DNA sequence: CTGCCTGCAAACGATTTGCACCAGC
DNA sequence: GCTGGTGCAAATCGTTTGCAGGCAG
């Protein structure tokens, strides 16, 4: 892993922007590199903090706008769950998540066995399923070790 | 279904409140009945609209606070996903969701086959899984029929 | 050149908070 | 009666929008 993957993803950004007629600005490139570089699920503000060193004049608005554009382009995914702000992740292939119910941390889970589940029969809803994603809820190691046992009903 | 189930759920509310020392106020009872009565996934404001007829003086703040309390008590679940406000559902047993990527509609999916998936081995993350929930993304019948085909990258 | 993109500041909408009053137990 | 709940209004916070100037193609 490392720069090879990063370069590859940046090439993808260039290709997608060009083919869709989206100008490839400095800001878009920097935001993209920032999110691809990390392996967690940063919020818009975390991305902003991360790139401020490189592009001090970038505005928070621009980061929000760019992330939104990337989601529309299918380059990144937006994740949202209760008690936390929107977060983004660079992965677009199928994978799943472990979500800590205490600290809201999200951990990626890559397990092929989980990718082969047959779509349920939803003909009665006339709904067309495209893909799926499993949310495993639980408690992460950090929160478990400092758990006091005064929350979380069964 | 019907009033029997409703009464049963209200009994559950009474029991839980009593056992945890939470006063059972009129407002809590009305909000709870409102959410149990419907079979969709209302937002806080939709609940407010629904109960304003019965309790005209109830404040929006109270509805938010009560819904939050119910979530903590494990009586309801909070659902959140990109591009929409927080929504709540009265079901607490395991089930899954069909989520329309266009209109953000959420449809419940009850299929036992999906409830027996073995938890993945997450020992390397030292994460303790409690339960899981599958998100099937796709397009609902309404949005599909009026689809124009200018969105949604592959 | 020309149009989309960016930065700024202000608007926005959902949710939260401080405080005085009121209701369950 | 005491404790926590409620209603109101104002604050907060993430996010979006309007507009003037700037840069990629």
mmCIF file of C-alpha atoms (C1' of nucleotides) in Angstrom:
data_model
loop_
_atom_site.group_PDB
_atom_site.id
_atom_site.type_symbol
_atom_site.label_atom_id
_atom_site.label_comp_id
_atom_site.label_asym_id
_atom_site.label_seq_id
_atom_site.Cartn_x
_atom_site.Cartn_y
_atom_site.Cartn_z
ATOM 1 C CA UNK A 1 0.000 0.000 0.000
ATOM 2 C CA UNK A 2 1.049 3.637 0.114
ATOM 3 C CA UNK A 3 1.808 6.066 -2.674
ATOM 4 C CA UNK A 4 1.053 3.580 -5.418
ATOM 5 C CA UNK A 5 -2.533 3.276 -4.309
ATOM 6 C CA UNK A 6 -2.706 7.019 -3.766
ATOM 7 C CA UNK A 7 -1.466 7.733 -7.272
ATOM 8 C CA UNK A 8 -3.899 5.257 -8.657
ATOM 9 C CA UNK A 9 -6.785 6.921 -6.876
ATOM 10 C CA UNK A 10 -5.679 10.351 -7.997
ATOM 11 C CA UNK A 11 -5.603 9.085 -11.574
ATOM 12 C CA UNK A 12 -9.156 7.938 -11.027
ATOM 13 C CA UNK A 13 -10.086 11.407 -9.817
ATOM 14 C CA UNK A 14 -8.569 12.956 -12.913
ATOM 15 C CA UNK A 15 -10.339 10.548 -15.184
ATOM 16 C CA UNK A 16 -13.714 11.002 -13.560
ATOM 17 C CA UNK A 17 -13.451 14.790 -13.488
ATOM 18 C CA UNK A 18 -12.365 14.966 -17.091
ATOM 19 C CA UNK A 19 -15.041 12.621 -18.353
ATOM 20 C CA UNK A 20 -17.767 14.491 -16.529
ATOM 21 C CA UNK A 21 -16.479 17.949 -17.348
ATOM 22 C CA UNK A 22 -15.612 18.880 -13.778
ATOM 23 C CA UNK A 23 -12.563 21.180 -13.592
ATOM 24 C CA UNK A 24 -9.748 19.604 -11.613
ATOM 25 C CA UNK A 25 -8.879 22.393 -9.209
ATOM 26 C CA UNK A 26 -6.095 22.462 -6.650
ATOM 27 C CA UNK A 27 -8.668 22.290 -3.895
ATOM 28 C CA UNK A 28 -10.317 19.206 -5.304
ATOM 29 C CA UNK A 29 -7.012 17.480 -5.668
ATOM 30 C CA UNK A 30 -5.910 18.302 -2.137
ATOM 31 C CA UNK A 31 -9.190 17.276 -0.541
ATOM 32 C CA UNK A 32 -9.124 14.047 -2.488
ATOM 33 C CA UNK A 33 -5.580 13.234 -1.514
ATOM 34 C CA UNK A 34 -6.375 14.021 2.098
ATOM 35 C CA UNK A 35 -9.260 11.618 2.304
ATOM 36 C CA UNK A 36 -7.510 8.853 0.380
ATOM 37 C CA UNK A 37 -4.401 9.123 2.533
ATOM 38 C CA UNK A 38 -6.156 8.272 5.731
ATOM 39 C CA UNK A 39 -7.732 4.997 6.626
ATOM 40 C CA UNK A 40 -10.399 6.238 8.974
ATOM 41 C CA UNK A 41 -13.682 8.046 8.358
ATOM 42 C CA UNK A 42 -13.056 11.756 8.733
ATOM 43 C CA UNK A 43 -15.633 14.510 8.998
ATOM 44 C CA UNK A 44 -15.542 17.585 6.763
ATOM 45 C CA UNK A 45 -13.892 19.548 9.548
ATOM 46 C CA UNK A 46 -11.218 16.926 10.080
ATOM 47 C CA UNK A 47 -10.378 17.090 6.397
ATOM 48 C CA UNK A 48 -10.250 20.853 6.650
ATOM 49 C CA UNK A 49 -7.820 20.696 9.561
ATOM 50 C CA UNK A 50 -5.676 18.224 7.717
ATOM 51 C CA UNK A 51 -5.278 20.307 4.575
ATOM 52 C CA UNK A 52 -5.055 23.747 6.148
ATOM 53 C CA UNK A 53 -1.311 23.288 6.400
ATOM 54 C CA UNK A 54 -1.013 22.754 2.678
ATOM 55 C CA UNK A 55 -3.701 25.187 1.560
ATOM 56 C CA UNK A 56 -4.147 27.718 4.352
ATOM 57 C CA UNK A 57 -6.688 29.817 2.518
ATOM 58 C CA UNK A 58 -9.137 27.068 1.766
ATOM 59 C CA UNK A 59 -12.574 27.709 3.133
ATOM 60 C CA UNK A 60 -14.736 25.345 5.059
ATOM 61 C CA UNK A 61 -17.515 25.902 2.530
ATOM 62 C CA UNK A 62 -15.305 24.629 -0.243
ATOM 63 C CA UNK A 63 -14.499 21.467 1.653
ATOM 64 C CA UNK A 64 -18.175 20.784 2.187
ATOM 65 C CA UNK A 65 -18.907 21.459 -1.453
ATOM 66 C CA UNK A 66 -16.082 19.313 -2.737
ATOM 67 C CA UNK A 67 -16.952 16.374 -0.525
ATOM 68 C CA UNK A 68 -20.500 16.590 -1.741
ATOM 69 C CA UNK A 69 -19.320 16.643 -5.347
ATOM 70 C CA UNK A 70 -17.163 13.571 -4.763
ATOM 71 C CA UNK A 71 -20.123 11.717 -3.322
ATOM 72 C CA UNK A 72 -22.168 12.557 -6.409
ATOM 73 C CA UNK A 73 -19.316 11.409 -8.605
ATOM 74 C CA UNK A 74 -19.199 8.130 -6.735
ATOM 75 C CA UNK A 75 -15.624 8.680 -5.626
ATOM 76 C CA UNK A 76 -16.303 8.582 -1.913
ATOM 77 C CA UNK A 77 -19.111 7.582 0.407
ATOM 78 C CA UNK A 78 -20.892 9.629 3.016
ATOM 79 C CA UNK A 79 -21.610 7.922 6.307
ATOM 80 C CA UNK A 80 -24.009 9.182 8.873
ATOM 81 C CA UNK A 81 -25.276 7.743 12.080
ATOM 82 C CA UNK A 82 -26.943 8.954 15.250
ATOM 83 C CA UNK A 83 -25.050 11.234 17.598
ATOM 84 C CA UNK A 84 -22.332 12.216 15.181
ATOM 85 C CA UNK A 85 -21.675 14.493 12.247
ATOM 86 C CA UNK A 86 -21.466 13.282 8.665
ATOM 87 C CA UNK A 87 -18.299 11.429 7.847
ATOM 88 C CA UNK A 88 -16.717 10.355 4.612
ATOM 89 C CA UNK A 89 -14.708 7.419 3.419
ATOM 90 C CA UNK A 90 -12.742 6.870 0.253
ATOM 91 C CA UNK A 91 -13.726 3.253 -0.231
ATOM 92 C CA UNK A 92 -16.360 2.553 -2.804
ATOM 93 C CA UNK A 93 -16.165 -1.209 -3.036
ATOM 94 C CA UNK A 94 -18.427 -3.305 -0.858
ATOM 95 C CA UNK A 95 -17.373 -3.613 2.731
ATOM 96 C CA UNK A 96 -18.979 -3.402 6.140
ATOM 97 C CA UNK A 97 -18.677 -1.505 9.377
ATOM 98 C CA UNK A 98 -18.208 -2.083 13.052
ATOM 99 C CA UNK A 99 -19.798 0.818 14.882
ATOM 100 C CA UNK A 100 -19.065 1.448 18.536
ATOM 101 C CA UNK A 101 -22.219 2.456 20.347
ATOM 102 C CA UNK A 102 -20.243 4.435 22.906
ATOM 103 C CA UNK A 103 -17.706 6.477 21.028
ATOM 104 C CA UNK A 104 -19.282 6.289 17.565
ATOM 105 C CA UNK A 105 -16.038 5.083 16.111
ATOM 106 C CA UNK A 106 -16.354 3.300 12.787
ATOM 107 C CA UNK A 107 -14.075 0.426 11.852
ATOM 108 C CA UNK A 108 -13.953 -1.028 8.367
ATOM 109 C CA UNK A 109 -14.641 -4.683 8.004
ATOM 110 C CA UNK A 110 -13.511 -6.505 4.902
ATOM 111 C CA UNK A 111 -14.823 -10.018 4.844
ATOM 112 C CA UNK A 112 -15.736 -11.663 1.587
ATOM 113 C CA UNK A 113 -18.099 -14.073 3.242
ATOM 114 C CA UNK A 114 -20.389 -11.131 3.999
ATOM 115 C CA UNK A 115 -20.465 -9.931 0.434
ATOM 116 C CA UNK A 116 -22.325 -12.873 -1.028
ATOM 117 C CA UNK A 117 -25.657 -12.578 0.696
ATOM 118 C CA UNK A 118 -28.521 -13.098 -1.734
ATOM 119 C CA UNK A 119 -30.810 -10.110 -2.032
ATOM 120 C CA UNK A 120 -34.114 -10.757 -0.288
ATOM 121 C CA UNK A 121 -37.292 -11.023 -2.282
ATOM 122 C CA UNK A 122 -38.739 -7.542 -2.131
ATOM 123 C CA UNK A 123 -41.157 -7.871 -5.008
ATOM 124 C CA UNK A 124 -44.016 -6.961 -2.691
ATOM 125 C CA UNK A 125 -42.403 -3.571 -2.131
ATOM 126 C CA UNK A 126 -41.466 -3.181 -5.771
ATOM 127 C CA UNK A 127 -38.073 -2.020 -4.616
ATOM 128 C CA UNK A 128 -34.979 -2.463 -6.727
ATOM 129 C CA UNK A 129 -31.963 -3.341 -4.606
ATOM 130 C CA UNK A 130 -28.586 -2.138 -5.809
ATOM 131 C CA UNK A 131 -26.292 -3.195 -3.015
ATOM 132 C CA UNK A 132 -26.125 -3.611 0.720
ATOM 133 C CA UNK A 133 -24.021 -2.851 3.689
ATOM 134 C CA UNK A 134 -23.940 -4.431 7.125
ATOM 135 C CA UNK A 135 -23.676 -2.407 10.285
ATOM 136 C CA UNK A 136 -22.329 -4.414 13.195
ATOM 137 C CA UNK A 137 -23.040 -2.603 16.421
ATOM 138 C CA UNK A 138 -21.130 -3.210 19.584
ATOM 139 C CA UNK A 139 -18.415 -1.903 21.833
ATOM 140 C CA UNK A 140 -14.854 -1.179 20.830
ATOM 141 C CA UNK A 141 -11.889 -2.217 22.931
ATOM 142 C CA UNK A 142 -11.214 1.302 24.189
ATOM 143 C CA UNK A 143 -14.728 1.865 25.444
ATOM 144 C CA UNK A 144 -15.007 -1.593 26.901
ATOM 145 C CA UNK A 145 -11.922 -1.199 29.030
ATOM 146 C CA UNK A 146 -13.198 2.000 30.573
ATOM 147 C CA UNK A 147 -16.787 0.797 30.772
ATOM 148 C CA UNK A 148 -18.536 1.414 34.034
ATOM 149 C CA UNK A 149 -21.794 -0.309 33.257
ATOM 150 C CA UNK A 150 -24.295 2.473 33.658
ATOM 151 C CA UNK A 151 -25.569 2.622 30.118
ATOM 152 C CA UNK A 152 -26.888 0.528 27.288
ATOM 153 C CA UNK A 153 -30.095 -1.297 28.016
ATOM 154 C CA UNK A 154 -30.297 -4.897 26.747
ATOM 155 C CA UNK B 1 -52.128 -6.072 15.140
ATOM 156 C CA UNK B 2 -53.818 -2.960 16.481
ATOM 157 C CA UNK B 3 -54.704 -1.874 19.960
ATOM 158 C CA UNK B 4 -53.557 -5.093 21.551
ATOM 159 C CA UNK B 5 -50.022 -4.515 20.420
ATOM 160 C CA UNK B 6 -50.288 -0.854 21.355
ATOM 161 C CA UNK B 7 -51.443 -1.668 24.862
ATOM 162 C CA UNK B 8 -48.690 -4.180 25.195
ATOM 163 C CA UNK B 9 -46.088 -1.626 24.188
ATOM 164 C CA UNK B 10 -47.526 0.970 26.550
ATOM 165 C CA UNK B 11 -47.291 -1.556 29.357
ATOM 166 C CA UNK B 12 -43.661 -1.981 28.409
ATOM 167 C CA UNK B 13 -43.182 1.769 28.624
ATOM 168 C CA UNK B 14 -44.726 1.842 32.084
ATOM 169 C CA UNK B 15 -42.589 -1.023 33.252
ATOM 170 C CA UNK B 16 -39.363 0.420 31.923
ATOM 171 C CA UNK B 17 -40.039 3.892 33.288
ATOM 172 C CA UNK B 18 -40.981 2.539 36.691
ATOM 173 C CA UNK B 19 -37.998 0.243 36.963
ATOM 174 C CA UNK B 20 -35.588 2.987 36.006
ATOM 175 C CA UNK B 21 -37.217 5.682 38.083
ATOM 176 C CA UNK B 22 -38.362 7.801 35.139
ATOM 177 C CA UNK B 23 -41.649 9.606 35.862
ATOM 178 C CA UNK B 24 -44.356 8.567 33.427
ATOM 179 C CA UNK B 25 -45.641 11.919 32.263
ATOM 180 C CA UNK B 26 -48.552 12.610 29.932
ATOM 181 C CA UNK B 27 -46.102 13.822 27.305
ATOM 182 C CA UNK B 28 -44.046 10.657 27.422
ATOM 183 C CA UNK B 29 -47.112 8.522 27.113
ATOM 184 C CA UNK B 30 -48.470 10.498 24.164
ATOM 185 C CA UNK B 31 -45.177 10.554 22.290
ATOM 186 C CA UNK B 32 -44.770 6.866 22.848
ATOM 187 C CA UNK B 33 -48.266 6.046 21.641
ATOM 188 C CA UNK B 34 -47.731 8.236 18.609
ATOM 189 C CA UNK B 35 -44.608 6.468 17.497
ATOM 190 C CA UNK B 36 -45.939 2.986 18.208
ATOM 191 C CA UNK B 37 -49.150 3.675 16.313
ATOM 192 C CA UNK B 38 -47.461 4.319 13.032
ATOM 193 C CA UNK B 39 -45.578 1.849 10.953
ATOM 194 C CA UNK B 40 -43.169 4.216 9.249
ATOM 195 C CA UNK B 41 -40.094 6.033 10.522
ATOM 196 C CA UNK B 42 -41.147 9.510 11.609
ATOM 197 C CA UNK B 43 -38.909 12.457 12.409
ATOM 198 C CA UNK B 44 -39.240 14.406 15.648
ATOM 199 C CA UNK B 45 -41.255 17.061 13.838
ATOM 200 C CA UNK B 46 -43.627 14.533 12.344
ATOM 201 C CA UNK B 47 -44.302 13.175 15.807
ATOM 202 C CA UNK B 48 -44.860 16.711 17.028
ATOM 203 C CA UNK B 49 -47.405 17.370 14.277
ATOM 204 C CA UNK B 50 -49.155 14.135 15.041
ATOM 205 C CA UNK B 51 -49.631 14.802 18.741
ATOM 206 C CA UNK B 52 -50.326 18.522 18.601
ATOM 207 C CA UNK B 53 -54.010 17.729 18.186
ATOM 208 C CA UNK B 54 -54.061 15.793 21.434
ATOM 209 C CA UNK B 55 -51.630 17.928 23.407
ATOM 210 C CA UNK B 56 -51.595 21.375 21.769
ATOM 211 C CA UNK B 57 -49.225 22.913 24.287
ATOM 212 C CA UNK B 58 -46.451 20.407 23.925
ATOM 213 C CA UNK B 59 -43.184 21.935 22.889
ATOM 214 C CA UNK B 60 -40.863 20.780 20.197
ATOM 215 C CA UNK B 61 -38.057 20.679 22.748
ATOM 216 C CA UNK B 62 -39.965 18.194 24.828
ATOM 217 C CA UNK B 63 -40.498 15.908 21.873
ATOM 218 C CA UNK B 64 -36.796 15.919 21.132
ATOM 219 C CA UNK B 65 -35.985 15.269 24.756
ATOM 220 C CA UNK B 66 -38.469 12.458 25.107
ATOM 221 C CA UNK B 67 -37.374 10.707 21.942
ATOM 222 C CA UNK B 68 -33.821 10.872 23.154
ATOM 223 C CA UNK B 69 -34.829 9.421 26.491
ATOM 224 C CA UNK B 70 -36.644 6.551 24.779
ATOM 225 C CA UNK B 71 -33.573 5.764 22.747
ATOM 226 C CA UNK B 72 -31.496 5.610 25.905
ATOM 227 C CA UNK B 73 -34.097 3.373 27.505
ATOM 228 C CA UNK B 74 -33.919 1.061 24.506
ATOM 229 C CA UNK B 75 -37.599 1.537 23.702
ATOM 230 C CA UNK B 76 -37.088 2.942 20.239
ATOM 231 C CA UNK B 77 -34.296 3.237 17.710
ATOM 232 C CA UNK B 78 -32.882 6.324 16.085
ATOM 233 C CA UNK B 79 -32.116 6.087 12.395
ATOM 234 C CA UNK B 80 -29.971 8.508 10.527
ATOM 235 C CA UNK B 81 -28.625 8.563 7.048
ATOM 236 C CA UNK B 82 -27.193 11.084 4.634
ATOM 237 C CA UNK B 83 -29.405 13.856 3.323
ATOM 238 C CA UNK B 84 -32.179 13.501 5.840
ATOM 239 C CA UNK B 85 -33.029 14.400 9.415
ATOM 240 C CA UNK B 86 -32.967 11.905 12.256
ATOM 241 C CA UNK B 87 -35.853 9.499 12.292
ATOM 242 C CA UNK B 88 -37.180 7.094 14.873
ATOM 243 C CA UNK B 89 -38.780 3.707 14.857
ATOM 244 C CA UNK B 90 -40.538 1.765 17.560
ATOM 245 C CA UNK B 91 -39.178 -1.635 16.603
ATOM 246 C CA UNK B 92 -36.428 -2.985 18.748
ATOM 247 C CA UNK B 93 -36.219 -6.552 17.482
ATOM 248 C CA UNK B 94 -33.804 -7.354 14.707
ATOM 249 C CA UNK B 95 -34.930 -6.366 11.247
ATOM 250 C CA UNK B 96 -33.447 -4.677 8.212
ATOM 251 C CA UNK B 97 -34.051 -1.730 5.949
ATOM 252 C CA UNK B 98 -34.541 -0.904 2.321
ATOM 253 C CA UNK B 99 -33.332 2.637 1.778
ATOM 254 C CA UNK B 100 -34.221 4.531 -1.369
ATOM 255 C CA UNK B 101 -31.238 6.509 -2.570
ATOM 256 C CA UNK B 102 -33.484 9.068 -4.223
ATOM 257 C CA UNK B 103 -36.214 9.945 -1.762
ATOM 258 C CA UNK B 104 -34.539 8.627 1.390
ATOM 259 C CA UNK B 105 -37.585 6.590 2.199
ATOM 260 C CA UNK B 106 -36.974 3.723 4.606
ATOM 261 C CA UNK B 107 -38.901 0.479 4.318
ATOM 262 C CA UNK B 108 -38.763 -2.219 6.971
ATOM 263 C CA UNK B 109 -37.663 -5.640 5.909
ATOM 264 C CA UNK B 110 -38.480 -8.622 8.054
ATOM 265 C CA UNK B 111 -36.784 -11.725 6.770
ATOM 266 C CA UNK B 112 -35.609 -14.373 9.160
ATOM 267 C CA UNK B 113 -33.035 -15.658 6.755
ATOM 268 C CA UNK B 114 -31.119 -12.424 7.224
ATOM 269 C CA UNK B 115 -31.089 -12.697 10.995
ATOM 270 C CA UNK B 116 -28.871 -15.734 11.246
ATOM 271 C CA UNK B 117 -25.635 -14.433 9.848
ATOM 272 C CA UNK B 118 -22.702 -15.506 11.946
ATOM 273 C CA UNK B 119 -20.758 -12.630 13.434
ATOM 274 C CA UNK B 120 -17.441 -12.163 11.665
ATOM 275 C CA UNK B 121 -14.217 -12.819 13.483
ATOM 276 C CA UNK B 122 -13.179 -9.411 14.726
ATOM 277 C CA UNK B 123 -10.677 -10.535 17.312
ATOM 278 C CA UNK B 124 -7.988 -8.498 15.591
ATOM 279 C CA UNK B 125 -9.997 -5.354 16.338
ATOM 280 C CA UNK B 126 -10.898 -6.501 19.841
ATOM 281 C CA UNK B 127 -14.428 -5.363 19.122
ATOM 282 C CA UNK B 128 -17.406 -6.946 20.827
ATOM 283 C CA UNK B 129 -20.336 -7.270 18.451
ATOM 284 C CA UNK B 130 -23.798 -7.019 19.937
ATOM 285 C CA UNK B 131 -26.012 -7.170 16.890
ATOM 286 C CA UNK B 132 -26.197 -6.147 13.290
ATOM 287 C CA UNK B 133 -28.457 -4.565 10.787
ATOM 288 C CA UNK B 134 -28.431 -4.671 7.004
ATOM 289 C CA UNK B 135 -29.008 -1.631 4.854
ATOM 290 C CA UNK B 136 -30.187 -2.520 1.374
ATOM 291 C CA UNK B 137 -29.745 0.473 -0.891
ATOM 292 C CA UNK B 138 -31.664 0.899 -4.084
ATOM 293 C CA UNK B 139 -34.570 2.646 -5.702
ATOM 294 C CA UNK B 140 -38.169 2.526 -4.585
ATOM 295 C CA UNK B 141 -41.034 2.040 -6.980
ATOM 296 C CA UNK B 142 -42.138 5.666 -6.849
ATOM 297 C CA UNK B 143 -38.733 7.063 -7.694
ATOM 298 C CA UNK B 144 -38.081 4.474 -10.333
ATOM 299 C CA UNK B 145 -41.225 5.299 -12.237
ATOM 300 C CA UNK B 146 -40.329 8.958 -12.413
ATOM 301 C CA UNK B 147 -36.626 8.318 -12.962
ATOM 302 C CA UNK B 148 -34.977 10.305 -15.688
ATOM 303 C CA UNK B 149 -31.526 8.784 -15.509
ATOM 304 C CA UNK B 150 -29.359 11.780 -14.787
ATOM 305 C CA UNK B 151 -28.038 10.743 -11.415
ATOM 306 C CA UNK B 152 -26.359 7.928 -9.575
ATOM 307 C CA UNK B 153 -22.954 6.961 -10.879
ATOM 308 C CA UNK B 154 -22.231 3.198 -11.112
ATOM 309 C "C1'" DC C 1 -12.551 34.058 -23.071
ATOM 310 C "C1'" DT C 2 -16.274 31.745 -20.463
ATOM 311 C "C1'" DG C 3 -18.206 29.150 -17.025
ATOM 312 C "C1'" DC C 4 -17.722 26.707 -13.202
ATOM 313 C "C1'" DC C 5 -15.262 27.130 -8.700
ATOM 314 C "C1'" DT C 6 -13.876 29.454 -4.698
ATOM 315 C "C1'" DG C 7 -14.036 32.454 -0.493
ATOM 316 C "C1'" DC C 8 -16.576 35.189 2.411
ATOM 317 C "C1'" DA C 9 -20.389 36.232 5.194
ATOM 318 C "C1'" DA C 10 -24.812 35.553 6.149
ATOM 319 C "C1'" DA C 11 -28.759 32.353 6.282
ATOM 320 C "C1'" DC C 12 -30.662 28.055 7.619
ATOM 321 C "C1'" DG C 13 -32.618 24.178 9.983
ATOM 322 C "C1'" DA C 14 -32.232 20.643 13.236
ATOM 323 C "C1'" DT C 15 -31.142 20.042 17.791
ATOM 324 C "C1'" DT C 16 -29.598 21.628 22.480
ATOM 325 C "C1'" DT C 17 -29.385 24.492 26.595
ATOM 326 C "C1'" DG C 18 -30.568 27.787 30.628
ATOM 327 C "C1'" DC C 19 -33.959 28.891 33.481
ATOM 328 C "C1'" DA C 20 -38.450 29.414 35.928
ATOM 329 C "C1'" DC C 21 -42.501 26.850 36.648
ATOM 330 C "C1'" DC C 22 -45.219 22.502 37.097
ATOM 331 C "C1'" DA C 23 -46.394 17.656 37.796
ATOM 332 C "C1'" DG C 24 -45.423 12.794 39.144
ATOM 333 C "C1'" DC C 25 -44.343 9.946 43.034
ATOM 334 C "C1'" DG D 1 -42.530 18.375 49.432
ATOM 335 C "C1'" DC D 2 -38.828 16.924 46.569
ATOM 336 C "C1'" DT D 3 -37.050 15.680 42.145
ATOM 337 C "C1'" DG D 4 -37.040 15.564 37.721
ATOM 338 C "C1'" DG D 5 -39.895 17.149 33.552
ATOM 339 C "C1'" DT D 6 -41.674 20.714 30.784
ATOM 340 C "C1'" DG D 7 -42.151 25.073 28.052
ATOM 341 C "C1'" DC D 8 -40.174 29.010 26.327
ATOM 342 C "C1'" DA D 9 -36.621 31.549 24.131
ATOM 343 C "C1'" DA D 10 -32.141 31.898 22.903
ATOM 344 C "C1'" DA D 11 -27.884 29.624 21.685
ATOM 345 C "C1'" DT D 12 -25.338 26.224 19.108
ATOM 346 C "C1'" DC D 13 -23.589 23.566 15.466
ATOM 347 C "C1'" DG D 14 -23.229 21.460 11.111
ATOM 348 C "C1'" DT D 15 -24.281 22.648 6.678
ATOM 349 C "C1'" DT D 16 -26.063 25.538 2.741
ATOM 350 C "C1'" DT D 17 -26.667 29.701 -0.047
ATOM 351 C "C1'" DG D 18 -25.917 34.394 -2.482
ATOM 352 C "C1'" DC D 19 -22.749 36.930 -4.531
ATOM 353 C "C1'" DA D 20 -18.251 38.998 -6.384
ATOM 354 C "C1'" DG D 21 -13.938 37.743 -8.010
ATOM 355 C "C1'" DG D 22 -10.554 33.923 -9.793
ATOM 356 C "C1'" DC D 23 -8.849 30.007 -12.250
ATOM 357 C "C1'" DA D 24 -9.146 25.746 -15.296
ATOM 358 C "C1'" DG D 25 -10.121 24.401 -19.921
#
